[in-house]
Amino acid sequence: TADHPTVSATAVDPTPNASGVATFTAVLDGTTTVTIGSQLSLFNLAPGPHSIVFTAVDNVGNSKSETRNFRILATSQSLLQNLDAAYAAGKIPGTSTYYSFRQQLVSAVQRHNVGDYQGERSILNSLIKAFIAARNASTGQECPSGMPPCLVIDPPTADLFIAALAELIPNIGRTTLVS
């Protein structure tokens, strides 16, 4: 999910003496207009299925739409890259929280790289619990030091990591996805 693929498509009016293409749009998941030719940040997309509908309208009002479906499934490596991006964006203001999560993800990547999927799964099971605890601590409860309410991690960002981990953990080492 750390990738930034380019949304690319072309529209051509194929009929003889065609009027030409007047508009060409792309809509992600039925709600978000995406600029064709731009990079699509997958960081803020939840894991699972997504779609982009491309619609071309010619100069006399005829339209045609095509849908492209894709699925986001995180890996330990992509979660590590997203963690670094979230920290750089200020979504994880707690340095100790960030380094703790990062150390666990580095260990998970190392386990994955040597084919130790059970070890990777075990680390990620602990990590999902840590994300849940950090998110819950960010909902206005007092900081451990007794100071006013603190933010350990941005709750929507924590929710994205939790969802990605929940989908990744049962799929580690599999060749077909468990939904």
PDB file of C-alpha atoms in Angstrom:
ATOM      1  CA  THR A   1       0.000   0.000   0.000  1.00  0.00           C
ATOM      2  CA  ALA A   2       2.981   2.325  -0.093  1.00  0.00           C
ATOM      3  CA  ASP A   3       2.781   2.454  -3.878  1.00  0.00           C
ATOM      4  CA  HIS A   4       1.668   5.497  -5.830  1.00  0.00           C
ATOM      5  CA  PRO A   5       0.504   4.083  -9.167  1.00  0.00           C
ATOM      6  CA  THR A   6      -0.304   6.474 -11.983  1.00  0.00           C
ATOM      7  CA  VAL A   7      -3.916   6.554 -13.109  1.00  0.00           C
ATOM      8  CA  SER A   8      -3.603   6.200 -16.856  1.00  0.00           C
ATOM      9  CA  ALA A   9      -6.234   5.754 -19.529  1.00  0.00           C
ATOM     10  CA  THR A  10      -7.090   7.157 -22.924  1.00  0.00           C
ATOM     11  CA  ALA A  11     -10.370   7.847 -24.682  1.00  0.00           C
ATOM     12  CA  VAL A  12     -10.829   7.902 -28.427  1.00  0.00           C
ATOM     13  CA  ASP A  13     -14.074   8.446 -30.328  1.00  0.00           C
ATOM     14  CA  PRO A  14     -13.888   5.474 -32.762  1.00  0.00           C
ATOM     15  CA  THR A  15     -16.727   6.310 -35.103  1.00  0.00           C
ATOM     16  CA  PRO A  16     -16.144   7.739 -38.611  1.00  0.00           C
ATOM     17  CA  ASN A  17     -16.550  11.530 -38.686  1.00  0.00           C
ATOM     18  CA  ALA A  18     -16.506  11.402 -34.885  1.00  0.00           C
ATOM     19  CA  SER A  19     -17.321  14.479 -32.858  1.00  0.00           C
ATOM     20  CA  GLY A  20     -14.334  13.886 -30.563  1.00  0.00           C
ATOM     21  CA  VAL A  21     -14.044  13.342 -26.845  1.00  0.00           C
ATOM     22  CA  ALA A  22     -15.416  16.241 -24.819  1.00  0.00           C
ATOM     23  CA  THR A  23     -14.742  14.944 -21.305  1.00  0.00           C
ATOM     24  CA  PHE A  24     -12.927  12.004 -19.796  1.00  0.00           C
ATOM     25  CA  THR A  25     -13.238  11.378 -16.057  1.00  0.00           C
ATOM     26  CA  ALA A  26     -12.204   8.818 -13.479  1.00  0.00           C
ATOM     27  CA  VAL A  27     -14.066   8.196 -10.212  1.00  0.00           C
ATOM     28  CA  LEU A  28     -12.615   6.077  -7.406  1.00  0.00           C
ATOM     29  CA  ASP A  29     -15.045   3.955  -5.387  1.00  0.00           C
ATOM     30  CA  GLY A  30     -18.011   5.958  -6.646  1.00  0.00           C
ATOM     31  CA  THR A  31     -17.100   9.068  -4.673  1.00  0.00           C
ATOM     32  CA  THR A  32     -13.702  10.562  -5.428  1.00  0.00           C
ATOM     33  CA  THR A  33     -12.786  12.157  -8.747  1.00  0.00           C
ATOM     34  CA  VAL A  34      -9.257  11.211  -9.756  1.00  0.00           C
ATOM     35  CA  THR A  35      -7.192  13.187 -12.244  1.00  0.00           C
ATOM     36  CA  ILE A  36      -6.103  10.978 -15.133  1.00  0.00           C
ATOM     37  CA  GLY A  37      -2.315  11.026 -15.311  1.00  0.00           C
ATOM     38  CA  SER A  38      -1.926  11.725 -11.592  1.00  0.00           C
ATOM     39  CA  GLN A  39      -0.470   9.416  -8.979  1.00  0.00           C
ATOM     40  CA  LEU A  40      -2.961   7.645  -6.744  1.00  0.00           C
ATOM     41  CA  SER A  41      -1.877   7.457  -3.118  1.00  0.00           C
ATOM     42  CA  LEU A  42      -2.919   4.100  -1.717  1.00  0.00           C
ATOM     43  CA  PHE A  43      -1.970   5.111   1.841  1.00  0.00           C
ATOM     44  CA  ASN A  44      -5.444   6.378   2.746  1.00  0.00           C
ATOM     45  CA  LEU A  45      -7.353   3.550   1.059  1.00  0.00           C
ATOM     46  CA  ALA A  46      -8.638   0.769   3.261  1.00  0.00           C
ATOM     47  CA  PRO A  47      -7.578  -2.765   2.413  1.00  0.00           C
ATOM     48  CA  GLY A  48      -9.907  -4.752   0.213  1.00  0.00           C
ATOM     49  CA  PRO A  49     -11.634  -4.249  -3.118  1.00  0.00           C
ATOM     50  CA  HIS A  50     -11.802  -0.892  -4.919  1.00  0.00           C
ATOM     51  CA  SER A  51     -12.860   0.299  -8.350  1.00  0.00           C
ATOM     52  CA  ILE A  52     -12.230   3.160 -10.740  1.00  0.00           C
ATOM     53  CA  VAL A  53     -14.915   4.023 -13.280  1.00  0.00           C
ATOM     54  CA  PHE A  54     -13.636   5.801 -16.386  1.00  0.00           C
ATOM     55  CA  THR A  55     -16.266   7.725 -18.344  1.00  0.00           C
ATOM     56  CA  ALA A  56     -15.821   9.370 -21.735  1.00  0.00           C
ATOM     57  CA  VAL A  57     -18.410  11.719 -23.220  1.00  0.00           C
ATOM     58  CA  ASP A  58     -18.180  12.873 -26.831  1.00  0.00           C
ATOM     59  CA  ASN A  59     -19.109  16.288 -28.157  1.00  0.00           C
ATOM     60  CA  VAL A  60     -22.686  15.249 -28.969  1.00  0.00           C
ATOM     61  CA  GLY A  61     -23.376  13.735 -25.528  1.00  0.00           C
ATOM     62  CA  ASN A  62     -22.792  10.020 -26.105  1.00  0.00           C
ATOM     63  CA  SER A  63     -21.078   8.398 -23.155  1.00  0.00           C
ATOM     64  CA  LYS A  64     -19.317   5.149 -22.399  1.00  0.00           C
ATOM     65  CA  SER A  65     -17.986   3.907 -19.059  1.00  0.00           C
ATOM     66  CA  GLU A  66     -15.498   1.179 -18.193  1.00  0.00           C
ATOM     67  CA  THR A  67     -14.746  -0.096 -14.699  1.00  0.00           C
ATOM     68  CA  ARG A  68     -11.395  -1.365 -13.467  1.00  0.00           C
ATOM     69  CA  ASN A  69     -11.358  -3.260 -10.180  1.00  0.00           C
ATOM     70  CA  PHE A  70      -8.374  -3.732  -7.909  1.00  0.00           C
ATOM     71  CA  ARG A  71      -7.666  -4.965  -4.403  1.00  0.00           C
ATOM     72  CA  ILE A  72      -5.364  -3.566  -1.758  1.00  0.00           C
ATOM     73  CA  LEU A  73      -3.580  -6.110   0.386  1.00  0.00           C
ATOM     74  CA  ALA A  74      -0.786  -4.807   2.558  1.00  0.00           C
ATOM     75  CA  THR A  75       2.506  -6.556   3.188  1.00  0.00           C
ATOM     76  CA  SER A  76       4.781  -6.127   6.176  1.00  0.00           C
ATOM     77  CA  GLN A  77       7.127  -4.134   3.920  1.00  0.00           C
ATOM     78  CA  SER A  78       4.363  -1.809   2.680  1.00  0.00           C
ATOM     79  CA  LEU A  79       3.141  -1.284   6.242  1.00  0.00           C
ATOM     80  CA  LEU A  80       6.677  -0.317   7.254  1.00  0.00           C
ATOM     81  CA  GLN A  81       6.789   2.245   4.432  1.00  0.00           C
ATOM     82  CA  ASN A  82       3.346   3.555   5.403  1.00  0.00           C
ATOM     83  CA  LEU A  83       4.395   3.784   9.047  1.00  0.00           C
ATOM     84  CA  ASP A  84       7.369   5.944   8.059  1.00  0.00           C
ATOM     85  CA  ALA A  85       5.055   8.119   5.913  1.00  0.00           C
ATOM     86  CA  ALA A  86       2.530   8.470   8.751  1.00  0.00           C
ATOM     87  CA  TYR A  87       5.279   9.492  11.178  1.00  0.00           C
ATOM     88  CA  ALA A  88       6.693  12.036   8.699  1.00  0.00           C
ATOM     89  CA  ALA A  89       3.166  13.450   8.235  1.00  0.00           C
ATOM     90  CA  GLY A  90       2.723  13.898  12.002  1.00  0.00           C
ATOM     91  CA  LYS A  91       0.072  11.157  12.282  1.00  0.00           C
ATOM     92  CA  ILE A  92       2.134   9.408  14.965  1.00  0.00           C
ATOM     93  CA  PRO A  93       3.398  12.199  17.208  1.00  0.00           C
ATOM     94  CA  GLY A  94       4.699   9.826  19.877  1.00  0.00           C
ATOM     95  CA  THR A  95       8.304   9.037  18.985  1.00  0.00           C
ATOM     96  CA  SER A  96       8.485   6.038  21.301  1.00  0.00           C
ATOM     97  CA  THR A  97       5.264   4.656  19.811  1.00  0.00           C
ATOM     98  CA  TYR A  98       6.627   5.087  16.296  1.00  0.00           C
ATOM     99  CA  TYR A  99       9.944   3.392  17.091  1.00  0.00           C
ATOM    100  CA  SER A 100       8.194   0.530  18.873  1.00  0.00           C
ATOM    101  CA  PHE A 101       5.878  -0.088  15.907  1.00  0.00           C
ATOM    102  CA  ARG A 102       8.782   0.306  13.490  1.00  0.00           C
ATOM    103  CA  GLN A 103      10.958  -2.218  15.321  1.00  0.00           C
ATOM    104  CA  GLN A 104       8.133  -4.771  15.201  1.00  0.00           C
ATOM    105  CA  LEU A 105       7.557  -4.196  11.479  1.00  0.00           C
ATOM    106  CA  VAL A 106      11.277  -4.486  10.698  1.00  0.00           C
ATOM    107  CA  SER A 107      11.287  -7.818  12.555  1.00  0.00           C
ATOM    108  CA  ALA A 108       8.168  -8.947  10.646  1.00  0.00           C
ATOM    109  CA  VAL A 109       9.815  -8.062   7.318  1.00  0.00           C
ATOM    110  CA  GLN A 110      12.932  -9.994   8.298  1.00  0.00           C
ATOM    111  CA  ARG A 111      10.834 -13.036   9.256  1.00  0.00           C
ATOM    112  CA  HIS A 112       8.941 -12.820   5.970  1.00  0.00           C
ATOM    113  CA  ASN A 113      12.144 -12.562   3.942  1.00  0.00           C
ATOM    114  CA  VAL A 114      13.421 -15.876   5.332  1.00  0.00           C
ATOM    115  CA  GLY A 115      10.052 -17.610   4.877  1.00  0.00           C
ATOM    116  CA  ASP A 116       9.197 -17.686   8.589  1.00  0.00           C
ATOM    117  CA  TYR A 117       5.532 -16.820   8.066  1.00  0.00           C
ATOM    118  CA  GLN A 118       4.462 -18.076  11.493  1.00  0.00           C
ATOM    119  CA  GLY A 119       7.038 -15.770  13.116  1.00  0.00           C
ATOM    120  CA  GLU A 120       5.841 -12.872  10.956  1.00  0.00           C
ATOM    121  CA  ARG A 121       2.209 -13.641  11.866  1.00  0.00           C
ATOM    122  CA  SER A 122       3.071 -13.750  15.570  1.00  0.00           C
ATOM    123  CA  ILE A 123       4.778 -10.345  15.433  1.00  0.00           C
ATOM    124  CA  LEU A 124       1.885  -8.814  13.502  1.00  0.00           C
ATOM    125  CA  ASN A 125      -0.665 -10.250  15.959  1.00  0.00           C
ATOM    126  CA  SER A 126       1.164  -8.384  18.731  1.00  0.00           C
ATOM    127  CA  LEU A 127       1.403  -5.279  16.581  1.00  0.00           C
ATOM    128  CA  ILE A 128      -2.335  -5.129  15.855  1.00  0.00           C
ATOM    129  CA  LYS A 129      -2.988  -5.200  19.604  1.00  0.00           C
ATOM    130  CA  ALA A 130      -0.474  -2.366  20.058  1.00  0.00           C
ATOM    131  CA  PHE A 131      -2.203  -0.283  17.352  1.00  0.00           C
ATOM    132  CA  ILE A 132      -5.578  -0.862  19.029  1.00  0.00           C
ATOM    133  CA  ALA A 133      -4.166   0.186  22.401  1.00  0.00           C
ATOM    134  CA  ALA A 134      -2.529   3.287  20.884  1.00  0.00           C
ATOM    135  CA  ARG A 135      -5.747   4.249  19.094  1.00  0.00           C
ATOM    136  CA  ASN A 136      -7.767   3.812  22.279  1.00  0.00           C
ATOM    137  CA  ALA A 137      -5.235   5.896  24.209  1.00  0.00           C
ATOM    138  CA  SER A 138      -5.739   8.634  21.603  1.00  0.00           C
ATOM    139  CA  THR A 139      -9.449   9.017  22.231  1.00  0.00           C
ATOM    140  CA  GLY A 140      -9.176  11.508  25.081  1.00  0.00           C
ATOM    141  CA  GLN A 141      -8.003   9.293  27.900  1.00  0.00           C
ATOM    142  CA  GLU A 142      -5.281  10.692  30.119  1.00  0.00           C
ATOM    143  CA  CYS A 143      -1.650  10.155  29.240  1.00  0.00           C
ATOM    144  CA  PRO A 144       0.207   7.702  31.474  1.00  0.00           C
ATOM    145  CA  SER A 145       2.039  10.619  33.101  1.00  0.00           C
ATOM    146  CA  GLY A 146      -1.292  12.062  34.278  1.00  0.00           C
ATOM    147  CA  MET A 147      -1.057  15.026  31.894  1.00  0.00           C
ATOM    148  CA  PRO A 148      -4.065  16.263  29.919  1.00  0.00           C
ATOM    149  CA  PRO A 149      -5.424  14.007  27.145  1.00  0.00           C
ATOM    150  CA  CYS A 150      -2.760  13.108  24.646  1.00  0.00           C
ATOM    151  CA  LEU A 151      -2.559  11.880  21.075  1.00  0.00           C
ATOM    152  CA  VAL A 152      -0.489   8.719  20.649  1.00  0.00           C
ATOM    153  CA  ILE A 153      -1.593   8.146  17.039  1.00  0.00           C
ATOM    154  CA  ASP A 154      -4.150   9.785  14.787  1.00  0.00           C
ATOM    155  CA  PRO A 155      -7.223   7.489  15.269  1.00  0.00           C
ATOM    156  CA  PRO A 156      -8.205   7.271  11.562  1.00  0.00           C
ATOM    157  CA  THR A 157      -4.592   6.403  10.712  1.00  0.00           C
ATOM    158  CA  ALA A 158      -4.584   3.740  13.429  1.00  0.00           C
ATOM    159  CA  ASP A 159      -7.822   2.350  11.986  1.00  0.00           C
ATOM    160  CA  LEU A 160      -6.189   2.016   8.549  1.00  0.00           C
ATOM    161  CA  PHE A 161      -3.256   0.103  10.027  1.00  0.00           C
ATOM    162  CA  ILE A 162      -5.590  -2.094  12.082  1.00  0.00           C
ATOM    163  CA  ALA A 163      -7.706  -2.913   9.003  1.00  0.00           C
ATOM    164  CA  ALA A 164      -4.601  -3.637   6.912  1.00  0.00           C
ATOM    165  CA  LEU A 165      -3.163  -5.916   9.601  1.00  0.00           C
ATOM    166  CA  ALA A 166      -6.501  -7.692  10.084  1.00  0.00           C
ATOM    167  CA  GLU A 167      -6.551  -8.563   6.381  1.00  0.00           C
ATOM    168  CA  LEU A 168      -2.832  -9.307   6.086  1.00  0.00           C
ATOM    169  CA  ILE A 169      -2.399 -11.657   9.060  1.00  0.00           C
ATOM    170  CA  PRO A 170      -4.585 -14.535   7.771  1.00  0.00           C
ATOM    171  CA  ASN A 171      -3.071 -14.188   4.268  1.00  0.00           C
ATOM    172  CA  ILE A 172       0.631 -14.364   5.170  1.00  0.00           C
ATOM    173  CA  GLY A 173       2.328 -17.056   3.106  1.00  0.00           C
ATOM    174  CA  ARG A 174      -0.851 -17.932   1.165  1.00  0.00           C
ATOM    175  CA  THR A 175      -1.193 -18.050  -2.584  1.00  0.00           C
ATOM    176  CA  THR A 176      -4.960 -17.406  -2.458  1.00  0.00           C
ATOM    177  CA  LEU A 177      -6.610 -14.743  -0.343  1.00  0.00           C
ATOM    178  CA  VAL A 178      -8.702 -15.393   2.730  1.00  0.00           C
ATOM    179  CA  SER A 179     -11.357 -12.656   2.817  1.00  0.00           C
TER     180      SER A 179
END
